[in-house]
Amino acid sequence: EAQVTQNPRYLITVTGKKLTVTCSQNMNHEYMSWYRQDPGLGLRQIYYSMNVEVTDKGDVPEGYKVSRKEKRNFPLILESPSPNQTSLYFCASGRSGGAWNEQFFGPGTRLTVL
Amino acid sequence: TQLLEQSPQFLSIQEGENLTVYCNSSSVFSSLQWYRQEPGEGPVLLVTVVTGGEVKKLKRLTFQFGDARKDSSLHITAAQPGDTGLYLCAGEIYGGATNKLIFGTGTLLAVQP
């Protein structure tokens, strides 16, 4: 089954404790992206990747890191999480970053930083 | 910063009613996508409109792209409880190496049986 998987689905942590949210897709997509979703703000892009070893900042990259060592995986790293990073996070993938790019979303990771 | 405003933010209606959701911006988009998101899941693409004035139908859902490609609407006829969810519009902006998707603020629809 074609899908984007994220782990964990739920995470409660404390300020400053490094964490990684994993994302994996089995559709051989070149393009992958991370978003955060907050009430009233919609989906905001954190980082995206056009292909292996190619990553770039989205609209809200501060406090986040990513890596793309393999085509299928695109982990999101919070080196020192803070309470304002409490949010619902989505990973997405697509065939390319070109026109009419449909993005396939994972189920989401709900993160709470105390 | 491009902004996509959706209205209304919340909508609660009875089964069988019609409704329209609006998506507006001052920016011009190369295409406009509509997604539906159900609780506990990620957004799922419903449709992409590309040409100014384009109308697409998906069963009881009708999507229209504004003539100037700055706005879009989603009309649902005879809403069903299964239509309940968060509806998101997303405008695509040509960005050179990659196009960028700007998501709207969302419309939360609840259809009561």
PDB file of N, CA and C in Angstrom, chain A residues 19-111:
ATOM      1  N   LEU A  19      14.745  15.562  20.209  1.00  0.00           N
ATOM      2  CA  LEU A  19      13.873  14.506  19.709  1.00  0.00           C
ATOM      3  C   LEU A  19      13.904  14.465  18.188  1.00  0.00           C
ATOM      4  N   THR A  20      13.556  13.304  17.673  1.00  0.00           N
ATOM      5  CA  THR A  20      13.478  13.101  16.227  1.00  0.00           C
ATOM      6  C   THR A  20      12.136  12.478  15.876  1.00  0.00           C
ATOM      7  N   VAL A  21      11.495  13.035  14.867  1.00  0.00           N
ATOM      8  CA  VAL A  21      10.274  12.444  14.324  1.00  0.00           C
ATOM      9  C   VAL A  21      10.633  11.853  12.965  1.00  0.00           C
ATOM     10  N   THR A  22      10.380  10.579  12.803  1.00  0.00           N
ATOM     11  CA  THR A  22      10.760   9.936  11.550  1.00  0.00           C
ATOM     12  C   THR A  22       9.627  10.013  10.533  1.00  0.00           C
ATOM     13  N   CYS A  23      10.019  10.011   9.268  1.00  0.00           N
ATOM     14  CA  CYS A  23       9.053  10.015   8.163  1.00  0.00           C
ATOM     15  C   CYS A  23       9.606   9.113   7.074  1.00  0.00           C
ATOM     16  N   SER A  24       8.760   8.260   6.545  1.00  0.00           N
ATOM     17  CA  SER A  24       9.185   7.358   5.490  1.00  0.00           C
ATOM     18  C   SER A  24       8.072   7.209   4.460  1.00  0.00           C
ATOM     19  N   GLN A  25       8.467   7.175   3.176  1.00  0.00           N
ATOM     20  CA  GLN A  25       7.472   6.978   2.108  1.00  0.00           C
ATOM     21  C   GLN A  25       7.935   5.846   1.196  1.00  0.00           C
ATOM     22  N   ASN A  26       6.959   5.109   0.677  1.00  0.00           N
ATOM     23  CA  ASN A  26       7.277   3.943  -0.158  1.00  0.00           C
ATOM     24  C   ASN A  26       6.851   4.151  -1.608  1.00  0.00           C
ATOM     25  N   MET A  27       6.738   5.412  -2.034  1.00  0.00           N
ATOM     26  CA  MET A  27       6.259   5.715  -3.384  1.00  0.00           C
ATOM     27  C   MET A  27       7.375   6.186  -4.310  1.00  0.00           C
ATOM     28  N   ASN A  28       8.612   6.121  -3.843  1.00  0.00           N
ATOM     29  CA  ASN A  28       9.769   6.545  -4.639  1.00  0.00           C
ATOM     30  C   ASN A  28       9.684   8.024  -5.042  1.00  0.00           C
ATOM     31  N   HIS A  29       9.082   8.820  -4.166  1.00  0.00           N
ATOM     32  CA  HIS A  29       8.945  10.245  -4.459  1.00  0.00           C
ATOM     33  C   HIS A  29      10.250  10.975  -4.218  1.00  0.00           C
ATOM     34  N   GLU A  30      10.535  11.944  -5.128  1.00  0.00           N
ATOM     35  CA  GLU A  30      11.743  12.758  -4.946  1.00  0.00           C
ATOM     36  C   GLU A  30      11.510  13.824  -3.873  1.00  0.00           C
ATOM     37  N   TYR A  31      10.309  14.374  -3.864  1.00  0.00           N
ATOM     38  CA  TYR A  31      10.002  15.549  -3.038  1.00  0.00           C
ATOM     39  C   TYR A  31       9.404  15.119  -1.703  1.00  0.00           C
ATOM     40  N   MET A  32       9.942  15.678  -0.612  1.00  0.00           N
ATOM     41  CA  MET A  32       9.378  15.460   0.712  1.00  0.00           C
ATOM     42  C   MET A  32       9.371  16.773   1.473  1.00  0.00           C
ATOM     43  N   SER A  33       8.442  16.871   2.416  1.00  0.00           N
ATOM     44  CA  SER A  33       8.259  18.148   3.096  1.00  0.00           C
ATOM     45  C   SER A  33       7.724  17.913   4.500  1.00  0.00           C
ATOM     46  N   TRP A  34       8.029  18.845   5.398  1.00  0.00           N
ATOM     47  CA  TRP A  34       7.458  18.849   6.740  1.00  0.00           C
ATOM     48  C   TRP A  34       6.628  20.102   6.936  1.00  0.00           C
ATOM     49  N   TYR A  35       5.465  19.917   7.564  1.00  0.00           N
ATOM     50  CA  TYR A  35       4.570  21.018   7.902  1.00  0.00           C
ATOM     51  C   TYR A  35       4.214  20.943   9.384  1.00  0.00           C
ATOM     52  N   ARG A  36       3.841  22.093   9.935  1.00  0.00           N
ATOM     53  CA  ARG A  36       3.191  22.112  11.228  1.00  0.00           C
ATOM     54  C   ARG A  36       1.817  22.741  11.058  1.00  0.00           C
ATOM     55  N   GLN A  37       0.863  22.231  11.831  1.00  0.00           N
ATOM     56  CA  GLN A  37      -0.510  22.708  11.728  1.00  0.00           C
ATOM     57  C   GLN A  37      -0.953  23.240  13.083  1.00  0.00           C
ATOM     58  N   ASP A  38      -1.319  24.502  13.101  1.00  0.00           N
ATOM     59  CA  ASP A  38      -1.765  25.164  14.326  1.00  0.00           C
ATOM     60  C   ASP A  38      -3.122  25.807  14.074  1.00  0.00           C
ATOM     61  N   PRO A  39      -3.988  25.822  15.085  1.00  0.00           N
ATOM     62  CA  PRO A  39      -5.346  26.383  14.906  1.00  0.00           C
ATOM     63  C   PRO A  39      -5.299  27.810  14.378  1.00  0.00           C
ATOM     64  N   GLY A  40      -6.076  28.061  13.337  1.00  0.00           N
ATOM     65  CA  GLY A  40      -6.169  29.399  12.771  1.00  0.00           C
ATOM     66  C   GLY A  40      -5.024  29.798  11.863  1.00  0.00           C
ATOM     67  N   LEU A  41      -4.000  28.949  11.782  1.00  0.00           N
ATOM     68  CA  LEU A  41      -2.829  29.285  10.962  1.00  0.00           C
ATOM     69  C   LEU A  41      -2.668  28.347   9.778  1.00  0.00           C
ATOM     70  N   GLY A  42      -3.457  27.303   9.712  1.00  0.00           N
ATOM     71  CA  GLY A  42      -3.343  26.366   8.606  1.00  0.00           C
ATOM     72  C   GLY A  42      -2.059  25.560   8.677  1.00  0.00           C
ATOM     73  N   LEU A  43      -1.642  25.063   7.545  1.00  0.00           N
ATOM     74  CA  LEU A  43      -0.402  24.286   7.435  1.00  0.00           C
ATOM     75  C   LEU A  43       0.728  25.209   7.020  1.00  0.00           C
ATOM     76  N   ARG A  44       1.811  25.174   7.763  1.00  0.00           N
ATOM     77  CA  ARG A  44       2.963  26.002   7.425  1.00  0.00           C
ATOM     78  C   ARG A  44       4.170  25.095   7.191  1.00  0.00           C
ATOM     79  N   GLN A  45       4.876  25.377   6.118  1.00  0.00           N
ATOM     80  CA  GLN A  45       5.982  24.509   5.730  1.00  0.00           C
ATOM     81  C   GLN A  45       7.215  24.806   6.573  1.00  0.00           C
ATOM     82  N   ILE A  46       7.858  23.756   7.078  1.00  0.00           N
ATOM     83  CA  ILE A  46       9.042  23.900   7.907  1.00  0.00           C
ATOM     84  C   ILE A  46      10.306  23.758   7.053  1.00  0.00           C
ATOM     85  N   TYR A  47      10.428  22.625   6.415  1.00  0.00           N
ATOM     86  CA  TYR A  47      11.540  22.329   5.516  1.00  0.00           C
ATOM     87  C   TYR A  47      11.006  21.460   4.378  1.00  0.00           C
ATOM     88  N   TYR A  48      11.738  21.459   3.279  1.00  0.00           N
ATOM     89  CA  TYR A  48      11.418  20.543   2.201  1.00  0.00           C
ATOM     90  C   TYR A  48      12.703  20.013   1.574  1.00  0.00           C
ATOM     91  N   SER A  49      12.539  18.953   0.795  1.00  0.00           N
ATOM     92  CA  SER A  49      13.691  18.334   0.139  1.00  0.00           C
ATOM     93  C   SER A  49      13.305  17.941  -1.283  1.00  0.00           C
ATOM     94  N   MET A  50      14.116  18.384  -2.217  1.00  0.00           N
ATOM     95  CA  MET A  50      13.854  18.060  -3.624  1.00  0.00           C
ATOM     96  C   MET A  50      14.373  16.667  -3.989  1.00  0.00           C
ATOM     97  N   ASN A  51      15.379  16.197  -3.259  1.00  0.00           N
ATOM     98  CA  ASN A  51      15.930  14.870  -3.520  1.00  0.00           C
ATOM     99  C   ASN A  51      16.978  14.570  -2.454  1.00  0.00           C
ATOM    100  N   VAL A  52      17.633  13.441  -2.569  1.00  0.00           N
ATOM    101  CA  VAL A  52      18.638  13.044  -1.579  1.00  0.00           C
ATOM    102  C   VAL A  52      19.705  14.123  -1.471  1.00  0.00           C
ATOM    103  N   GLU A  53      20.023  14.477  -0.226  1.00  0.00           N
ATOM    104  CA  GLU A  53      21.055  15.470   0.092  1.00  0.00           C
ATOM    105  C   GLU A  53      20.699  16.885  -0.357  1.00  0.00           C
ATOM    106  N   VAL A  54      19.456  17.125  -0.753  1.00  0.00           N
ATOM    107  CA  VAL A  54      19.012  18.471  -1.157  1.00  0.00           C
ATOM    108  C   VAL A  54      17.852  18.892  -0.269  1.00  0.00           C
ATOM    109  N   THR A  55      18.129  19.829   0.645  1.00  0.00           N
ATOM    110  CA  THR A  55      17.074  20.309   1.538  1.00  0.00           C
ATOM    111  C   THR A  55      17.074  21.824   1.528  1.00  0.00           C
ATOM    112  N   ASP A  56      15.913  22.404   1.885  1.00  0.00           N
ATOM    113  CA  ASP A  56      15.822  23.858   1.919  1.00  0.00           C
ATOM    114  C   ASP A  56      14.772  24.280   2.927  1.00  0.00           C
ATOM    115  N   LYS A  57      14.905  25.530   3.409  1.00  0.00           N
ATOM    116  CA  LYS A  57      13.998  26.043   4.426  1.00  0.00           C
ATOM    117  C   LYS A  57      12.635  26.363   3.829  1.00  0.00           C
ATOM    118  N   GLY A  58      11.625  26.134   4.643  1.00  0.00           N
ATOM    119  CA  GLY A  58      10.283  26.572   4.303  1.00  0.00           C
ATOM    120  C   GLY A  58      10.009  27.914   4.954  1.00  0.00           C
ATOM    121  N   ASP A  59       8.778  28.083   5.423  1.00  0.00           N
ATOM    122  CA  ASP A  59       8.385  29.367   6.005  1.00  0.00           C
ATOM    123  C   ASP A  59       8.725  29.502   7.486  1.00  0.00           C
ATOM    124  N   VAL A  60       8.797  28.390   8.204  1.00  0.00           N
ATOM    125  CA  VAL A  60       9.027  28.443   9.654  1.00  0.00           C
ATOM    126  C   VAL A  60      10.110  27.452  10.072  1.00  0.00           C
ATOM    127  N   PRO A  61      11.358  27.626   9.618  1.00  0.00           N
ATOM    128  CA  PRO A  61      12.396  26.622   9.875  1.00  0.00           C
ATOM    129  C   PRO A  61      13.103  26.746  11.226  1.00  0.00           C
ATOM    130  N   GLU A  62      12.903  27.870  11.935  1.00  0.00           N
ATOM    131  CA  GLU A  62      13.680  28.103  13.146  1.00  0.00           C
ATOM    132  C   GLU A  62      13.403  27.032  14.200  1.00  0.00           C
ATOM    133  N   GLY A  63      14.455  26.462  14.735  1.00  0.00           N
ATOM    134  CA  GLY A  63      14.332  25.456  15.786  1.00  0.00           C
ATOM    135  C   GLY A  63      14.232  24.035  15.270  1.00  0.00           C
ATOM    136  N   TYR A  64      14.320  23.868  13.964  1.00  0.00           N
ATOM    137  CA  TYR A  64      14.195  22.542  13.356  1.00  0.00           C
ATOM    138  C   TYR A  64      15.400  22.239  12.470  1.00  0.00           C
ATOM    139  N   LYS A  65      15.689  20.961  12.329  1.00  0.00           N
ATOM    140  CA  LYS A  65      16.678  20.480  11.373  1.00  0.00           C
ATOM    141  C   LYS A  65      16.099  19.290  10.645  1.00  0.00           C
ATOM    142  N   VAL A  66      16.601  19.049   9.442  1.00  0.00           N
ATOM    143  CA  VAL A  66      16.190  17.867   8.683  1.00  0.00           C
ATOM    144  C   VAL A  66      17.419  17.266   8.021  1.00  0.00           C
ATOM    145  N   SER A  67      17.254  16.047   7.540  1.00  0.00           N
ATOM    146  CA  SER A  67      18.295  15.432   6.728  1.00  0.00           C
ATOM    147  C   SER A  67      17.627  14.533   5.696  1.00  0.00           C
ATOM    148  N   ARG A  68      18.300  14.324   4.580  1.00  0.00           N
ATOM    149  CA  ARG A  68      17.761  13.444   3.534  1.00  0.00           C
ATOM    150  C   ARG A  68      18.921  12.598   2.996  1.00  0.00           C
ATOM    151  N   LYS A  69      19.241  11.565   3.737  1.00  0.00           N
ATOM    152  CA  LYS A  69      20.346  10.682   3.363  1.00  0.00           C
ATOM    153  C   LYS A  69      19.873   9.567   2.432  1.00  0.00           C
ATOM    154  N   GLU A  70      18.589   9.246   2.528  1.00  0.00           N
ATOM    155  CA  GLU A  70      18.008   8.230   1.648  1.00  0.00           C
ATOM    156  C   GLU A  70      16.747   8.823   1.049  1.00  0.00           C
ATOM    157  N   LYS A  71      16.364   8.315  -0.109  1.00  0.00           N
ATOM    158  CA  LYS A  71      15.200   8.871  -0.791  1.00  0.00           C
ATOM    159  C   LYS A  71      13.926   8.684   0.013  1.00  0.00           C
ATOM    160  N   ARG A  72      13.798   7.573   0.685  1.00  0.00           N
ATOM    161  CA  ARG A  72      12.529   7.259   1.344  1.00  0.00           C
ATOM    162  C   ARG A  72      12.359   7.935   2.703  1.00  0.00           C
ATOM    163  N   ASN A  73      13.432   8.390   3.332  1.00  0.00           N
ATOM    164  CA  ASN A  73      13.340   8.897   4.709  1.00  0.00           C
ATOM    165  C   ASN A  73      13.660  10.381   4.815  1.00  0.00           C
ATOM    166  N   PHE A  74      12.924  11.050   5.678  1.00  0.00           N
ATOM    167  CA  PHE A  74      13.120  12.505   5.847  1.00  0.00           C
ATOM    168  C   PHE A  74      12.813  12.852   7.303  1.00  0.00           C
ATOM    169  N   PRO A  75      13.738  12.577   8.221  1.00  0.00           N
ATOM    170  CA  PRO A  75      13.473  12.840   9.635  1.00  0.00           C
ATOM    171  C   PRO A  75      13.485  14.327   9.980  1.00  0.00           C
ATOM    172  N   LEU A  76      12.675  14.691  10.956  1.00  0.00           N
ATOM    173  CA  LEU A  76      12.615  16.051  11.492  1.00  0.00           C
ATOM    174  C   LEU A  76      13.238  16.028  12.882  1.00  0.00           C
ATOM    175  N   ILE A  77      14.213  16.898  13.100  1.00  0.00           N
ATOM    176  CA  ILE A  77      14.966  16.908  14.355  1.00  0.00           C
ATOM    177  C   ILE A  77      14.719  18.220  15.091  1.00  0.00           C
ATOM    178  N   LEU A  78      14.369  18.102  16.362  1.00  0.00           N
ATOM    179  CA  LEU A  78      14.273  19.269  17.238  1.00  0.00           C
ATOM    180  C   LEU A  78      15.389  19.141  18.251  1.00  0.00           C
ATOM    181  N   GLU A  79      16.442  19.934  18.081  1.00  0.00           N
ATOM    182  CA  GLU A  79      17.636  19.807  18.926  1.00  0.00           C
ATOM    183  C   GLU A  79      17.339  20.224  20.372  1.00  0.00           C
ATOM    184  N   SER A  80      16.566  21.282  20.529  1.00  0.00           N
ATOM    185  CA  SER A  80      16.239  21.777  21.870  1.00  0.00           C
ATOM    186  C   SER A  80      14.799  22.290  21.845  1.00  0.00           C
ATOM    187  N   PRO A  81      13.851  21.375  21.957  1.00  0.00           N
ATOM    188  CA  PRO A  81      12.450  21.762  21.811  1.00  0.00           C
ATOM    189  C   PRO A  81      12.017  22.793  22.848  1.00  0.00           C
ATOM    190  N   SER A  82      11.103  23.656  22.417  1.00  0.00           N
ATOM    191  CA  SER A  82      10.535  24.655  23.320  1.00  0.00           C
ATOM    192  C   SER A  82       9.008  24.554  23.246  1.00  0.00           C
ATOM    193  N   PRO A  83       8.295  25.087  24.242  1.00  0.00           N
ATOM    194  CA  PRO A  83       6.829  24.971  24.264  1.00  0.00           C
ATOM    195  C   PRO A  83       6.147  25.521  23.018  1.00  0.00           C
ATOM    196  N   ASN A  84       6.755  26.519  22.360  1.00  0.00           N
ATOM    197  CA  ASN A  84       6.099  27.066  21.157  1.00  0.00           C
ATOM    198  C   ASN A  84       6.217  26.126  19.950  1.00  0.00           C
ATOM    199  N   GLN A  85       6.882  24.993  20.137  1.00  0.00           N
ATOM    200  CA  GLN A  85       6.924  23.978  19.089  1.00  0.00           C
ATOM    201  C   GLN A  85       5.868  22.887  19.321  1.00  0.00           C
ATOM    202  N   THR A  86       5.066  23.074  20.350  1.00  0.00           N
ATOM    203  CA  THR A  86       3.908  22.197  20.532  1.00  0.00           C
ATOM    204  C   THR A  86       2.976  22.391  19.350  1.00  0.00           C
ATOM    205  N   SER A  87       2.692  21.306  18.641  1.00  0.00           N
ATOM    206  CA  SER A  87       1.922  21.423  17.405  1.00  0.00           C
ATOM    207  C   SER A  87       1.622  20.037  16.850  1.00  0.00           C
ATOM    208  N   LEU A  88       0.879  20.038  15.757  1.00  0.00           N
ATOM    209  CA  LEU A  88       0.617  18.814  14.994  1.00  0.00           C
ATOM    210  C   LEU A  88       1.493  18.872  13.750  1.00  0.00           C
ATOM    211  N   TYR A  89       2.333  17.864  13.568  1.00  0.00           N
ATOM    212  CA  TYR A  89       3.304  17.864  12.488  1.00  0.00           C
ATOM    213  C   TYR A  89       2.926  16.836  11.418  1.00  0.00           C
ATOM    214  N   PHE A  90       3.059  17.263  10.166  1.00  0.00           N
ATOM    215  CA  PHE A  90       2.783  16.377   9.045  1.00  0.00           C
ATOM    216  C   PHE A  90       3.980  16.305   8.112  1.00  0.00           C
ATOM    217  N   CYS A  91       4.290  15.089   7.710  1.00  0.00           N
ATOM    218  CA  CYS A  91       5.255  14.849   6.655  1.00  0.00           C
ATOM    219  C   CYS A  91       4.482  14.594   5.374  1.00  0.00           C
ATOM    220  N   ALA A  92       5.011  15.036   4.245  1.00  0.00           N
ATOM    221  CA  ALA A  92       4.344  14.826   2.967  1.00  0.00           C
ATOM    222  C   ALA A  92       5.379  14.490   1.913  1.00  0.00           C
ATOM    223  N   SER A  93       4.941  13.787   0.885  1.00  0.00           N
ATOM    224  CA  SER A  93       5.834  13.495  -0.236  1.00  0.00           C
ATOM    225  C   SER A  93       5.087  13.701  -1.543  1.00  0.00           C
ATOM    226  N   GLY A  94       5.844  13.903  -2.622  1.00  0.00           N
ATOM    227  CA  GLY A  94       5.247  14.116  -3.931  1.00  0.00           C
ATOM    228  C   GLY A  94       6.207  13.695  -5.024  1.00  0.00           C
ATOM    229  N   ARG A  95       5.664  13.542  -6.218  1.00  0.00           N
ATOM    230  CA  ARG A  95       6.481  13.038  -7.337  1.00  0.00           C
ATOM    231  C   ARG A  95       7.585  14.007  -7.694  1.00  0.00           C
ATOM    232  N   SER A  96       7.305  15.316  -7.622  1.00  0.00           N
ATOM    233  CA  SER A  96       8.335  16.289  -7.930  1.00  0.00           C
ATOM    234  C   SER A  96       7.916  17.603  -7.327  1.00  0.00           C
ATOM    235  N   GLY A  97       8.781  18.575  -7.378  1.00  0.00           N
ATOM    236  CA  GLY A  97       8.410  19.885  -6.871  1.00  0.00           C
ATOM    237  C   GLY A  97       7.847  20.762  -7.953  1.00  0.00           C
ATOM    238  N   GLY A  98       7.554  20.200  -9.091  1.00  0.00           N
ATOM    239  CA  GLY A  98       7.069  20.983 -10.225  1.00  0.00           C
ATOM    240  C   GLY A  98       5.602  21.311 -10.135  1.00  0.00           C
ATOM    241  N   ALA A  99       5.058  21.671 -11.244  1.00  0.00           N
ATOM    242  CA  ALA A  99       3.687  22.162 -11.294  1.00  0.00           C
ATOM    243  C   ALA A  99       2.687  21.089 -10.899  1.00  0.00           C
ATOM    244  N   TRP A 100       1.602  21.518 -10.285  1.00  0.00           N
ATOM    245  CA  TRP A 100       0.481  20.648  -9.932  1.00  0.00           C
ATOM    246  C   TRP A 100       0.925  19.470  -9.097  1.00  0.00           C
ATOM    247  N   ASN A 101       1.799  19.774  -8.161  1.00  0.00           N
ATOM    248  CA  ASN A 101       2.369  18.711  -7.357  1.00  0.00           C
ATOM    249  C   ASN A 101       1.402  18.263  -6.282  1.00  0.00           C
ATOM    250  N   GLU A 102       0.786  17.079  -6.434  1.00  0.00           N
ATOM    251  CA  GLU A 102      -0.057  16.534  -5.385  1.00  0.00           C
ATOM    252  C   GLU A 102       0.844  16.025  -4.274  1.00  0.00           C
ATOM    253  N   GLN A 103       0.510  16.392  -3.062  1.00  0.00           N
ATOM    254  CA  GLN A 103       1.289  15.912  -1.932  1.00  0.00           C
ATOM    255  C   GLN A 103       0.487  14.872  -1.155  1.00  0.00           C
ATOM    256  N   PHE A 104       1.187  13.820  -0.771  1.00  0.00           N
ATOM    257  CA  PHE A 104       0.598  12.733   0.002  1.00  0.00           C
ATOM    258  C   PHE A 104       1.082  12.901   1.442  1.00  0.00           C
ATOM    259  N   PHE A 105       0.135  12.980   2.351  1.00  0.00           N
ATOM    260  CA  PHE A 105       0.467  13.293   3.727  1.00  0.00           C
ATOM    261  C   PHE A 105       0.487  12.054   4.614  1.00  0.00           C
ATOM    262  N   GLY A 106       1.363  12.098   5.614  1.00  0.00           N
ATOM    263  CA  GLY A 106       1.347  11.089   6.654  1.00  0.00           C
ATOM    264  C   GLY A 106       0.211  11.356   7.626  1.00  0.00           C
ATOM    265  N   PRO A 107       0.035  10.498   8.637  1.00  0.00           N
ATOM    266  CA  PRO A 107      -1.086  10.621   9.573  1.00  0.00           C
ATOM    267  C   PRO A 107      -0.893  11.694  10.630  1.00  0.00           C
ATOM    268  N   GLY A 108       0.304  12.250  10.729  1.00  0.00           N
ATOM    269  CA  GLY A 108       0.536  13.313  11.700  1.00  0.00           C
ATOM    270  C   GLY A 108       1.190  12.835  12.983  1.00  0.00           C
ATOM    271  N   THR A 109       1.933  13.742  13.601  1.00  0.00           N
ATOM    272  CA  THR A 109       2.551  13.509  14.914  1.00  0.00           C
ATOM    273  C   THR A 109       2.156  14.661  15.814  1.00  0.00           C
ATOM    274  N   ARG A 110       1.465  14.330  16.891  1.00  0.00           N
ATOM    275  CA  ARG A 110       1.070  15.387  17.832  1.00  0.00           C
ATOM    276  C   ARG A 110       2.142  15.499  18.896  1.00  0.00           C
ATOM    277  N   LEU A 111       2.802  16.650  18.925  1.00  0.00           N
ATOM    278  CA  LEU A 111       3.911  16.897  19.851  1.00  0.00           C
ATOM    279  C   LEU A 111       3.507  17.916  20.901  1.00  0.00           C
TER     280      LEU A 111
END
